[in-house]
Short mmCIF file of C-alpha atoms in Angstrom, two decimals:
data_model
loop_
_atom_site.label_atom_id
_atom_site.label_comp_id
_atom_site.label_asym_id
_atom_site.label_seq_id
_atom_site.Cartn_x
_atom_site.Cartn_y
_atom_site.Cartn_z
CA UNK A 1 -0.04 0.01 -0.01
CA UNK A 2 1.41 3.42 -0.96
CA UNK A 3 1.94 5.92 1.77
CA UNK A 4 -0.89 8.20 0.00
CA UNK A 5 -3.48 5.66 0.22
CA UNK A 6 -2.63 4.76 3.73
CA UNK A 7 -3.09 8.24 4.96
CA UNK A 8 -6.36 8.71 2.90
CA UNK A 9 -7.48 5.37 4.75
CA UNK A 10 -6.62 6.70 8.08
CA UNK A 11 -8.44 10.13 7.37
CA UNK A 12 -11.51 8.29 6.45
CA UNK A 13 -11.48 6.29 9.75
CA UNK A 14 -10.91 9.49 11.77
CA UNK A 15 -13.82 11.19 9.94
CA UNK A 16 -16.04 8.34 10.68
CA UNK A 17 -15.12 8.24 14.24
CA UNK A 18 -15.83 12.01 14.64
CA UNK A 19 -19.17 12.27 13.04
CA UNK A 20 -21.19 11.04 15.94
CA UNK A 21 -19.54 13.87 18.03
CA UNK A 22 -20.39 16.30 15.32
CA UNK A 23 -23.88 15.15 15.04
CA UNK A 24 -24.26 15.57 18.92
CA UNK A 25 -22.72 19.10 18.74
CA UNK A 26 -25.27 19.94 16.00
CA UNK A 27 -28.05 18.50 17.91
CA UNK A 28 -27.08 20.56 21.00
CA UNK A 29 -27.06 23.73 19.15
CA UNK A 30 -30.35 23.08 17.54
CA UNK A 31 -31.82 22.38 20.94
CA UNK A 32 -30.20 25.64 22.37
CA UNK A 33 -31.66 27.62 19.31
CA UNK A 34 -35.14 26.19 19.65
CA UNK A 35 -35.10 27.03 23.40
CA UNK A 36 -34.09 30.71 22.63
CA UNK A 37 -36.87 30.90 19.93
CA UNK A 38 -39.43 29.63 22.36
CA UNK A 39 -38.30 31.87 25.06
CA UNK A 40 -38.15 34.79 22.91
CA UNK A 41 -41.52 34.24 21.36
CA UNK A 42 -42.94 33.72 24.86
CA UNK A 43 -41.49 36.93 26.20
CA UNK A 44 -42.57 39.03 23.04
CA UNK A 45 -46.21 37.66 23.53
CA UNK A 46 -46.24 38.50 27.17
CA UNK A 47 -44.87 41.90 26.58
CA UNK A 48 -47.24 42.84 23.58
CA UNK A 49 -50.38 40.99 24.47
CA UNK A 50 -50.42 41.01 28.40
CA UNK A 51 -47.89 43.41 30.10
CA UNK A 52 -48.28 46.56 27.84
CA UNK A 53 -52.06 46.44 27.50
CA UNK A 54 -52.24 46.29 31.33
CA UNK A 55 -50.45 49.61 31.47
CA UNK A 56 -52.26 51.32 28.51
CA UNK A 57 -55.84 52.43 29.11
CA UNK A 58 -57.71 51.96 25.93
CA UNK A 59 -54.64 51.41 23.69
CA UNK A 60 -50.94 52.23 23.52
CA UNK A 61 -50.60 55.65 21.70
CA UNK A 62 -50.21 55.38 18.00
CA UNK A 63 -48.32 57.65 15.45
CA UNK A 64 -50.15 58.53 12.36
CA UNK A 65 -47.05 59.00 10.56
CA UNK A 66 -45.43 55.72 10.08
CA UNK A 67 -41.75 57.08 10.12
CA UNK A 68 -42.31 58.32 13.84
CA UNK A 69 -43.90 55.00 14.57
CA UNK A 70 -41.03 53.11 13.22
CA UNK A 71 -38.50 55.21 15.29
CA UNK A 72 -40.43 55.21 18.51
CA UNK A 73 -39.27 52.60 21.01
CA UNK A 74 -41.94 51.32 23.48
CA UNK A 75 -40.18 50.98 26.92
CA UNK A 76 -42.03 49.50 29.78
CA UNK A 77 -41.03 50.23 33.37
CA UNK A 78 -42.51 49.12 36.62
CA UNK A 79 -44.99 51.82 36.92
CA UNK A 80 -45.30 53.75 33.62
CA UNK A 81 -44.62 53.18 29.99
CA UNK A 82 -42.67 55.35 27.62
CA UNK A 83 -42.82 55.86 23.80
CA UNK A 84 -39.28 57.07 23.29
CA UNK A 85 -38.04 58.81 20.11
CA UNK A 86 -34.83 57.86 19.03
CA UNK A 87 -34.62 60.61 16.52
CA UNK A 88 -35.60 63.42 19.01
CA UNK A 89 -33.97 61.95 22.09
CA UNK A 90 -37.19 62.58 23.90
CA UNK A 91 -40.22 60.59 25.17
CA UNK A 92 -43.10 61.45 22.82
CA UNK A 93 -45.53 60.06 25.31
CA UNK A 94 -45.55 58.61 28.88
CA UNK A 95 -48.51 56.60 30.28
CA UNK A 96 -48.97 55.80 33.93
CA UNK A 97 -51.91 55.28 36.50
CA UNK A 98 -52.17 57.37 39.35
CA UNK A 99 -53.58 55.22 42.39
CA UNK A 100 -55.28 56.54 45.44
CA UNK A 101 -52.92 58.21 47.99
CA UNK A 102 -51.91 55.57 50.51
CA UNK A 103 -52.77 56.15 54.13
CA UNK A 104 -49.06 56.13 55.43
CA UNK A 105 -47.41 58.05 52.49
CA UNK A 106 -43.64 57.58 52.39
CA UNK A 107 -41.48 60.41 51.34
CA UNK A 108 -38.45 58.81 49.64
CA UNK A 109 -35.26 60.72 49.13
CA UNK A 110 -34.79 62.02 45.64
CA UNK A 111 -31.98 60.67 43.71
CA UNK A 112 -29.19 62.95 42.96
CA UNK A 113 -28.42 62.26 39.28
CA UNK A 114 -30.27 61.08 36.33
CA UNK A 115 -29.16 57.99 34.34
CA UNK A 116 -28.92 56.95 30.78
CA UNK A 117 -31.39 54.10 29.86
CA UNK A 118 -29.35 51.24 28.19
CA UNK A 119 -32.68 50.05 26.46
CA UNK A 120 -32.47 53.14 24.10
CA UNK A 121 -30.94 52.30 20.66
CA UNK A 122 -28.88 55.53 21.17
CA UNK A 123 -27.21 53.81 23.99
CA UNK A 124 -26.48 50.86 22.09
CA UNK A 125 -24.73 53.01 19.62
CA UNK A 126 -23.01 54.63 22.60
CA UNK A 127 -21.89 58.04 21.29
CA UNK A 128 -25.57 59.46 21.02
CA UNK A 129 -26.62 58.22 24.27
CA UNK A 130 -28.55 60.87 26.34
CA UNK A 131 -27.28 61.29 29.73
CA UNK A 132 -27.53 63.71 32.76
CA UNK A 133 -24.64 66.06 31.65
CA UNK A 134 -26.27 66.69 28.30
CA UNK A 135 -28.69 69.26 29.98
CA UNK A 136 -26.21 70.96 32.35
CA UNK A 137 -25.70 74.59 31.42
CA UNK A 138 -28.28 74.62 28.64
CA UNK A 139 -30.71 76.76 30.35
CA UNK A 140 -33.28 73.82 30.41
CA UNK A 141 -34.41 71.60 33.26
CA UNK A 142 -34.56 67.77 33.07
CA UNK A 143 -38.28 67.54 33.05
CA UNK A 144 -40.07 64.54 34.39
CA UNK A 145 -42.89 63.07 32.35
CA UNK A 146 -43.86 60.45 34.83
CA UNK A 147 -43.35 62.41 37.91
CA UNK A 148 -40.99 61.54 40.76
CA UNK A 149 -43.42 62.19 43.72
CA UNK A 150 -46.72 60.37 42.34
CA UNK A 151 -44.50 57.19 41.14
CA UNK A 152 -42.61 57.19 44.36
CA UNK A 153 -45.55 57.39 46.87
CA UNK A 154 -47.76 55.01 44.91
CA UNK A 155 -45.29 52.38 43.65
CA UNK A 156 -42.07 52.58 45.63
CA UNK A 157 -38.39 53.25 45.50
CA UNK A 158 -37.48 51.09 42.59
CA UNK A 159 -40.34 52.70 40.38
CA UNK A 160 -39.25 56.12 41.54
CA UNK A 161 -35.55 55.43 40.52
CA UNK A 162 -36.91 54.46 36.98
CA UNK A 163 -38.35 58.00 36.61
CA UNK A 164 -34.80 59.37 36.59
CA UNK A 165 -34.05 57.44 33.47
CA UNK A 166 -33.24 59.74 30.49
CA UNK A 167 -36.01 58.11 28.39
CA UNK A 168 -38.56 59.83 30.97
CA UNK A 169 -36.87 63.16 30.52
CA UNK A 170 -37.39 66.21 28.23
CA UNK A 171 -36.03 69.86 28.24
CA UNK A 172 -38.40 72.08 30.18
CA UNK A 173 -37.92 75.87 30.89
CA UNK A 174 -37.39 76.35 34.75
CA UNK A 175 -40.69 78.45 35.30
CA UNK A 176 -42.73 75.81 33.45
CA UNK A 177 -40.96 72.74 34.98
CA UNK A 178 -40.88 74.14 38.76
CA UNK A 179 -43.98 76.21 38.71
CA UNK A 180 -46.87 75.76 36.22
CA UNK A 181 -45.97 72.05 35.54
CA UNK A 182 -45.42 71.34 39.16
CA UNK A 183 -48.83 72.87 40.09
CA UNK A 184 -50.64 70.72 37.72
CA UNK A 185 -48.64 67.51 38.89
CA UNK A 186 -49.57 68.44 42.52
CA UNK A 187 -53.24 68.83 41.62
CA UNK A 188 -53.23 65.40 40.16
CA UNK A 189 -51.36 63.92 43.17
CA UNK A 190 -53.64 65.54 45.88
CA UNK A 191 -57.00 67.04 44.54
CA UNK A 192 -57.76 64.53 41.83
CA UNK A 193 -56.48 61.65 43.83
CA UNK A 194 -58.27 62.64 47.05
CA UNK A 195 -61.70 63.22 45.32
CA UNK A 196 -61.73 60.94 42.33
CA UNK A 197 -59.96 57.73 42.94
CA UNK A 198 -57.64 55.97 40.50
CA UNK A 199 -57.30 57.61 37.13
CA UNK A 200 -54.69 57.44 34.08
CA UNK A 201 -52.36 60.13 32.79
CA UNK A 202 -50.89 60.45 29.24
CA UNK A 203 -48.28 63.19 28.86
CA UNK A 204 -45.36 64.35 26.60
CA UNK A 205 -44.03 67.04 24.48
CA UNK A 206 -44.96 69.01 21.43
CA UNK A 207 -42.50 69.86 18.86
CA UNK A 208 -42.29 72.41 15.93
CA UNK A 209 -42.13 70.86 12.64
CA UNK A 210 -38.35 71.71 12.51
CA UNK A 211 -37.36 71.93 16.37
CA UNK A 212 -34.30 73.32 17.77
CA UNK A 213 -31.98 71.23 19.76
CA UNK A 214 -29.94 71.32 22.92
CA UNK A 215 -26.17 72.33 22.23
CA UNK A 216 -23.79 69.54 21.44
CA UNK A 217 -23.97 66.75 18.84
CA UNK A 218 -26.50 64.47 20.71
CA UNK A 219 -29.37 66.08 18.67
CA UNK A 220 -31.75 66.42 21.79
CA UNK A 221 -34.81 68.12 20.41
CA UNK A 222 -36.38 71.22 22.48
CA UNK A 223 -40.26 71.02 22.58
CA UNK A 224 -42.25 74.14 22.00
CA UNK A 225 -44.91 72.95 24.52
CA UNK A 226 -46.27 69.99 26.52
CA UNK A 227 -49.48 68.29 26.95
CA UNK A 228 -51.24 66.21 29.73
CA UNK A 229 -54.29 64.12 29.48
CA UNK A 230 -56.23 62.79 32.54
CA UNK A 231 -58.76 59.97 31.93
CA UNK A 232 -60.83 57.88 34.18
CA UNK A 233 -63.83 55.43 34.02
CA UNK A 234 -67.13 57.06 34.77
CA UNK A 235 -68.99 55.81 37.93
CA UNK A 236 -71.92 54.77 35.69
CA UNK A 237 -70.63 51.98 33.42
CA UNK A 238 -73.08 53.06 30.66
CA UNK A 239 -71.51 56.50 30.57
CA UNK A 240 -68.16 57.44 28.47
CA UNK A 241 -64.81 58.00 30.38
CA UNK A 242 -64.07 61.32 31.85
CA UNK A 243 -61.31 63.34 30.27
CA UNK A 244 -59.30 66.55 31.10
CA UNK A 245 -56.67 67.72 28.81
CA UNK A 246 -53.98 70.72 28.88
CA UNK A 247 -51.37 72.20 26.61
CA UNK A 248 -48.69 74.35 28.22
CA UNK A 249 -46.21 76.26 26.12
CA UNK A 250 -42.77 76.52 27.14
CA UNK A 251 -42.62 80.23 27.74
CA UNK A 252 -44.90 80.57 30.88
CA UNK A 253 -44.09 82.67 34.10
CA UNK A 254 -45.43 79.91 36.08
CA UNK A 255 -48.39 81.55 37.94
CA UNK A 256 -50.98 81.71 35.07
CA UNK A 257 -54.47 80.41 35.54
CA UNK A 258 -54.22 76.84 34.54
CA UNK A 259 -57.80 76.86 33.11
CA UNK A 260 -56.36 79.00 30.30
CA UNK A 261 -54.57 75.83 28.96
CA UNK A 262 -57.59 73.56 28.84
CA UNK A 263 -57.84 71.97 25.35
CA UNK A 264 -59.68 68.85 23.98
CA UNK A 265 -57.80 65.72 23.21
CA UNK A 266 -58.38 66.07 19.55
CA UNK A 267 -56.31 69.39 19.79
CA UNK A 268 -53.51 67.36 21.16
CA UNK A 269 -53.86 64.67 18.59
CA UNK A 270 -53.56 67.39 15.74
CA UNK A 271 -50.38 68.96 17.24
CA UNK A 272 -48.67 65.45 18.04
CA UNK A 273 -49.84 63.19 15.30
CA UNK A 274 -50.66 60.58 18.09
CA UNK A 275 -54.06 58.61 18.35
CA UNK A 276 -54.56 58.06 22.02
CA UNK A 277 -57.47 55.94 22.96
CA UNK A 278 -58.21 54.08 19.63
CA UNK A 279 -59.41 51.06 21.67
CA UNK A 280 -62.52 52.94 22.64
CA UNK A 281 -65.66 52.58 20.34
CA UNK A 282 -65.53 54.91 17.48
CA UNK A 283 -68.52 56.81 18.54
CA UNK A 284 -67.41 57.12 22.33
CA UNK A 285 -63.74 58.15 21.31
CA UNK A 286 -65.03 61.00 18.97
CA UNK A 287 -67.21 62.15 21.85
CA UNK A 288 -64.67 62.21 24.78
CA UNK A 289 -61.97 63.54 22.59
CA UNK A 290 -63.74 66.71 21.52
CA UNK A 291 -65.09 67.35 25.23
CA UNK A 292 -63.73 69.96 27.46
CA UNK A 293 -65.32 69.05 30.89
CA UNK A 294 -63.53 70.63 33.95
CA UNK A 295 -66.72 69.93 35.99
CA UNK A 296 -66.18 66.05 36.00
CA UNK A 297 -62.92 66.60 37.55
CA UNK A 298 -63.96 69.36 40.07
CA UNK A 299 -61.38 71.57 38.48
CA UNK A 300 -62.55 75.09 39.35
CA UNK A 301 -60.97 78.60 39.59
CA UNK A 302 -59.74 77.98 43.06
CA UNK A 303 -57.85 74.97 42.00
CA UNK A 304 -56.65 76.45 38.78
CA UNK A 305 -54.85 79.35 40.64
CA UNK A 306 -53.16 77.56 43.23
CA UNK A 307 -49.67 78.77 43.74
CA UNK A 308 -46.55 77.03 43.15
CA UNK A 309 -44.36 75.48 45.86
CA UNK A 310 -41.13 77.08 44.45
#
């Protein structure tokens, strides 16, 4: 037998001996892949069909513009959900439920810094990731959309810390953030909560067609105004939900009569391109989204003119 034939024969024997091992390794890889597919599919189904709908009264807000819908990432936290724009570096909508005030309310310490949210695609790319220092020295506050106080007192410390994720933050002028906006949040946390029970809030920024941006290369868009929608079930199940909505521009002194900023949900939809309560019956949706009804929320002149704490 020639040397060449000998080595060819030995190679065939080796290949034959190794094939069961290769088959087992391939089988193991397929099993792992199958487990990952099943786990991923189960997680996706739970997230989309169970977890998110439970935190989105009458539907997750939808964009009428497919490009905005495509670039908005839905991020679910423990106590609130965010529609985060990877293009604008802002939450376009935030949705949460205000529960009745607990009897023994706890005042949790406020975190010192805001933190980036690794779930943002910007942070996957690293360099455009929005963080605490991007707002420093810009003249704009880091404006919470899901508020620190309400989330902390209703849902606890971990949920509170999530309100300091930058996916919940948008540029707000100090007079708006610390005064007018704070006044509206305090009305929700106290007056509405004490008198009306649980209700839902949808809130977020409104942008010009071509918005300005904070200084730097991160392309963090500056809103021209902000909206806040309150909605709750009526006491009579045969009646439509009760809705109250506001739009507040950035350039406020902070002590204005808040009733001056009452609008309909339809006004907000026209300015944001969002469809908020699309799960409602069409006729009911059309009715509640065109209504301005402060009486159903006991929102009177005294409440509308409460002073800011700051």
